[in-house]
Amino acid sequence: QQPVQSPQAVILREGEDAVINCSSSKALYSVHWYRQKHGEAPVFLMILLKGGEQKGHEKISASFNEKKQQSSLYLTASQLSYSGTYFCGTGGPSPNNAGNMLTFGGGTRLMVKP
Amino acid sequence: GAGVSQSPRYKVTKRGQDVALRCDPISGHVSLYWYRQALGQGPEFLTYFNYEAQQDKSGLPNDRFSAERPEGSISTLTIQRTEQRDSAMYRCASSPRETGELFFGEGSRLTVL
């Protein structure tokens, strides 16, 4: 079943922060985050594995709460280059079938304005 | 090449025709995945390979869809007797191992008239 992302869309001013949530109805082993700019291929941001660890990528970080089957992506001090659609992809529920057979959410459209 | 290469980039075909979409992964990448992406939606898993072995094809919509990777490198996704509902962007992705970063190609946009 497809994970649910919220919000569906968000508009920010440069320098503002945003949080994108990803929620699944099934047990997860991993959550993957990708960003896709209009007309381009999705680009990998990060993977979070079961264990609740938080990972960071410059000013973008994420957390994974496997008990709640949720992940959140945090964008701080947003830049114009952050604009795009963010997708979470879920894998699991065990390492044996985690892999990259991902079920992606519907996406969150982020627009950063000057 | 530096990235995942897909061809053709655009394919327009008539209903009932067969199409073959090609993917050339990043050299040395073990795993190759096929996803389908509808406009405004996230990618939808179709099938994947480790080397030449097809590991899972549970995402293929029906038996008109098939994929192969005979020598563990280039892969072909074939759609027989195409239907209008097959119209979508078909994306190939490769990964150096079974779990990890996916490197997506630019995709093949299929339009079935």
Coordinates of C-alpha atoms in Angstrom, one line a residue:
Chain A
Q1 CA 0.0 0.0 0.0
Q2 CA 1.3 3.4 -1.0
P3 CA 2.7 5.6 1.9
V4 CA 0.9 8.9 2.5
Q5 CA 2.8 12.1 2.2
S6 CA 1.9 15.4 3.8
P7 CA 1.6 18.2 2.9
Q8 CA 0.9 17.7 -0.7
A9 CA 2.4 21.0 -1.5
V10 CA 4.2 23.8 0.3
I11 CA 5.5 27.2 -0.7
L12 CA 8.4 28.7 1.2
R13 CA 10.4 31.9 1.2
E14 CA 14.2 31.4 0.9
G15 CA 15.6 30.7 4.3
E16 CA 12.4 29.2 5.8
D17 CA 12.2 25.7 7.2
A18 CA 9.8 22.9 6.1
V19 CA 8.9 19.4 7.3
I20 CA 7.6 16.7 5.0
N21 CA 6.0 13.7 6.5
C22 CA 5.6 10.1 5.2
S23 CA 3.3 7.6 6.8
S24 CA 2.8 4.0 6.1
S25 CA 0.1 1.5 7.2
K26 CA 2.5 -1.4 7.1
A27 CA 5.7 -2.3 9.0
L28 CA 8.8 -0.8 7.5
Y29 CA 12.4 -1.7 7.4
S30 CA 13.6 1.3 5.4
V31 CA 12.5 4.7 4.2
H32 CA 14.2 6.3 1.2
W33 CA 13.9 10.0 0.2
Y34 CA 14.3 11.3 -3.3
R35 CA 13.9 14.7 -4.9
Q36 CA 12.7 15.2 -8.5
K37 CA 12.9 18.5 -10.4
H38 CA 10.4 19.1 -13.2
G39 CA 11.3 17.1 -16.3
E40 CA 14.2 15.3 -14.6
A41 CA 14.9 12.0 -13.0
P42 CA 14.5 11.5 -9.2
V43 CA 17.7 12.0 -7.3
F44 CA 18.6 10.2 -4.1
L45 CA 18.7 12.1 -0.9
M46 CA 19.1 9.5 1.9
I47 CA 18.1 6.2 3.3
L48 CA 16.9 5.5 6.8
L49 CA 16.9 2.1 8.3
K50 CA 15.0 0.6 11.1
G51 CA 16.4 1.8 14.4
G52 CA 15.2 5.4 14.4
E53 CA 18.5 6.9 13.3
Q54 CA 18.4 10.4 11.9
K55 CA 20.5 11.2 8.9
G56 CA 21.6 14.4 7.5
H57 CA 22.6 15.8 4.1
E58 CA 23.8 19.4 4.3
K59 CA 20.8 21.3 5.6
I60 CA 18.4 18.4 4.9
S61 CA 17.9 15.7 7.5
A62 CA 15.4 13.0 8.2
S63 CA 14.1 10.8 11.0
F64 CA 12.4 7.4 11.0
N65 CA 10.1 6.2 13.7
E66 CA 9.5 2.5 12.9
K67 CA 7.0 2.1 15.7
K68 CA 4.8 4.8 14.2
Q69 CA 5.8 3.7 10.7
Q70 CA 6.5 7.3 9.9
S71 CA 9.4 9.3 8.5
S72 CA 9.9 13.0 8.4
L73 CA 12.2 15.1 6.1
Y74 CA 13.5 18.3 7.6
L75 CA 14.6 21.1 5.3
T76 CA 16.2 24.0 7.1
A77 CA 17.1 27.4 5.8
S78 CA 15.7 26.4 2.4
Q79 CA 17.4 27.5 -0.8
L80 CA 16.0 28.1 -4.2
S81 CA 17.7 24.8 -5.3
Y82 CA 15.5 22.9 -2.9
S83 CA 12.4 23.4 -5.1
G84 CA 11.0 20.2 -6.6
T85 CA 8.9 17.2 -5.7
Y86 CA 10.0 15.1 -2.8
F87 CA 9.1 11.4 -2.7
C88 CA 9.4 9.0 0.1
G89 CA 9.8 5.3 -0.8
T90 CA 9.2 2.5 1.7
G91 CA 10.8 -0.9 1.8
G92 CA 10.4 -3.8 4.2
P93 CA 9.2 -5.1 6.5
S94 CA 12.4 -7.1 6.9
P95 CA 16.0 -6.8 5.5
N96 CA 15.3 -9.7 3.3
N97 CA 12.7 -7.8 1.2
A98 CA 13.8 -4.3 1.9
G99 CA 16.0 -3.8 -1.1
N100 CA 15.0 -1.2 -3.6
M101 CA 11.6 -2.6 -4.4
L102 CA 10.2 0.6 -3.2
T103 CA 6.6 1.8 -2.8
F104 CA 6.7 5.5 -3.4
G105 CA 4.3 8.0 -2.0
G106 CA 2.4 10.5 -4.1
G107 CA 5.0 13.2 -3.5
T108 CA 5.2 16.7 -1.9
R109 CA 5.7 19.6 -4.2
L110 CA 8.0 22.2 -2.7
M111 CA 8.5 25.6 -4.1
V112 CA 11.0 28.0 -2.7
K113 CA 10.6 31.7 -3.6
P114 CA 13.2 34.4 -3.3
Chain B
G1 CA 28.7 6.5 -19.8
A2 CA 28.5 8.5 -16.6
G3 CA 24.8 7.7 -15.9
V4 CA 22.0 5.4 -16.6
S5 CA 21.0 5.7 -20.3
Q6 CA 17.6 4.9 -21.7
S7 CA 16.3 4.7 -25.2
P8 CA 14.2 5.7 -26.9
R9 CA 13.5 8.9 -24.9
Y10 CA 10.2 9.2 -26.6
K11 CA 8.1 6.5 -28.2
V12 CA 4.7 7.0 -29.8
T13 CA 2.9 3.9 -31.0
K14 CA -0.5 2.7 -32.0
R15 CA -2.6 0.5 -29.8
G16 CA -1.8 -3.2 -30.4
Q17 CA 1.9 -2.7 -31.4
D18 CA 4.8 -4.1 -29.4
V19 CA 7.4 -1.8 -27.9
A20 CA 10.9 -2.5 -26.5
L21 CA 12.5 0.0 -24.1
R22 CA 16.2 -0.3 -23.4
C23 CA 18.2 0.5 -20.4
D24 CA 22.0 0.7 -20.1
P25 CA 22.9 0.9 -16.4
I26 CA 26.0 2.4 -14.8
S27 CA 28.9 0.2 -15.5
G28 CA 29.5 -2.4 -12.7
H29 CA 26.1 -1.9 -11.0
V30 CA 24.8 -5.2 -9.8
S31 CA 21.1 -4.3 -9.5
L32 CA 18.8 -2.9 -12.2
Y33 CA 15.2 -1.8 -11.6
W34 CA 12.3 -0.9 -13.8
Y35 CA 9.8 1.6 -12.5
R36 CA 6.8 3.3 -14.2
Q37 CA 5.8 6.9 -13.3
A38 CA 2.5 8.5 -14.2
L39 CA 2.4 12.2 -14.5
G40 CA 2.4 13.8 -11.1
Q41 CA 2.8 10.5 -9.2
G42 CA 5.7 8.7 -7.6
P43 CA 7.5 5.9 -9.4
E44 CA 5.8 2.4 -9.3
F45 CA 8.0 -0.7 -9.0
L46 CA 7.8 -3.1 -11.9
T47 CA 10.7 -5.6 -11.7
Y48 CA 14.3 -5.9 -10.9
F49 CA 17.5 -7.9 -11.6
N50 CA 20.6 -8.8 -9.8
Y51 CA 23.2 -9.5 -12.5
E52 CA 21.2 -11.4 -15.2
A53 CA 18.7 -13.0 -12.8
Q54 CA 15.3 -11.6 -12.5
Q55 CA 14.7 -11.4 -8.7
D56 CA 11.1 -10.1 -8.6
K57 CA 8.5 -9.3 -11.2
S58 CA 5.6 -8.8 -8.9
G59 CA 5.0 -5.3 -10.1
L60 CA 4.5 -6.1 -13.8
P61 CA 0.9 -5.3 -14.5
N62 CA 0.1 -8.3 -16.6
D63 CA 1.7 -10.9 -18.9
R64 CA 2.0 -8.4 -21.8
F65 CA 4.9 -7.0 -19.9
S66 CA 8.3 -8.8 -19.7
A67 CA 11.9 -7.8 -19.0
E68 CA 15.3 -9.4 -19.5
R69 CA 18.9 -8.7 -18.7
P70 CA 20.7 -11.5 -20.5
E71 CA 24.3 -10.6 -19.9
G72 CA 23.8 -8.8 -16.6
S73 CA 24.2 -5.4 -18.1
I74 CA 21.8 -3.9 -20.6
S75 CA 18.1 -4.6 -20.0
T76 CA 15.0 -4.5 -22.2
L77 CA 11.5 -4.0 -21.1
T78 CA 9.0 -5.3 -23.6
I79 CA 5.3 -4.4 -23.8
Q80 CA 3.3 -6.5 -26.2
R81 CA 0.0 -5.5 -27.7
T82 CA 0.2 -2.1 -26.2
E83 CA -2.9 -0.4 -24.8
Q84 CA -3.6 3.3 -24.1
R85 CA -3.4 2.6 -20.3
D86 CA 0.3 1.7 -20.8
S87 CA 1.1 5.3 -21.6
A88 CA 3.6 6.5 -19.0
M89 CA 7.2 7.4 -18.3
Y90 CA 9.2 4.2 -17.9
R91 CA 12.3 4.7 -15.7
C92 CA 15.2 2.4 -15.3
A93 CA 17.4 2.7 -12.2
S94 CA 20.6 0.9 -11.3
S95 CA 22.4 0.4 -8.0
P96 CA 25.8 -0.9 -7.0
R97 CA 24.1 -3.4 -4.6
E98 CA 20.6 -4.6 -3.8
T99 CA 20.0 -2.0 -1.2
G100 CA 21.2 1.5 -1.5
E101 CA 21.0 4.6 -3.6
L102 CA 19.1 4.2 -6.9
F103 CA 20.5 6.0 -9.9
F104 CA 17.5 6.8 -12.2
G105 CA 17.7 7.3 -15.9
E106 CA 16.0 10.1 -17.8
G107 CA 13.2 7.7 -18.7
S108 CA 11.4 6.6 -21.8
R109 CA 8.1 8.3 -22.3
L110 CA 5.6 6.0 -24.0
T111 CA 2.5 7.3 -25.6
V112 CA 0.0 4.8 -27.0
L113 CA -2.6 6.2 -29.4

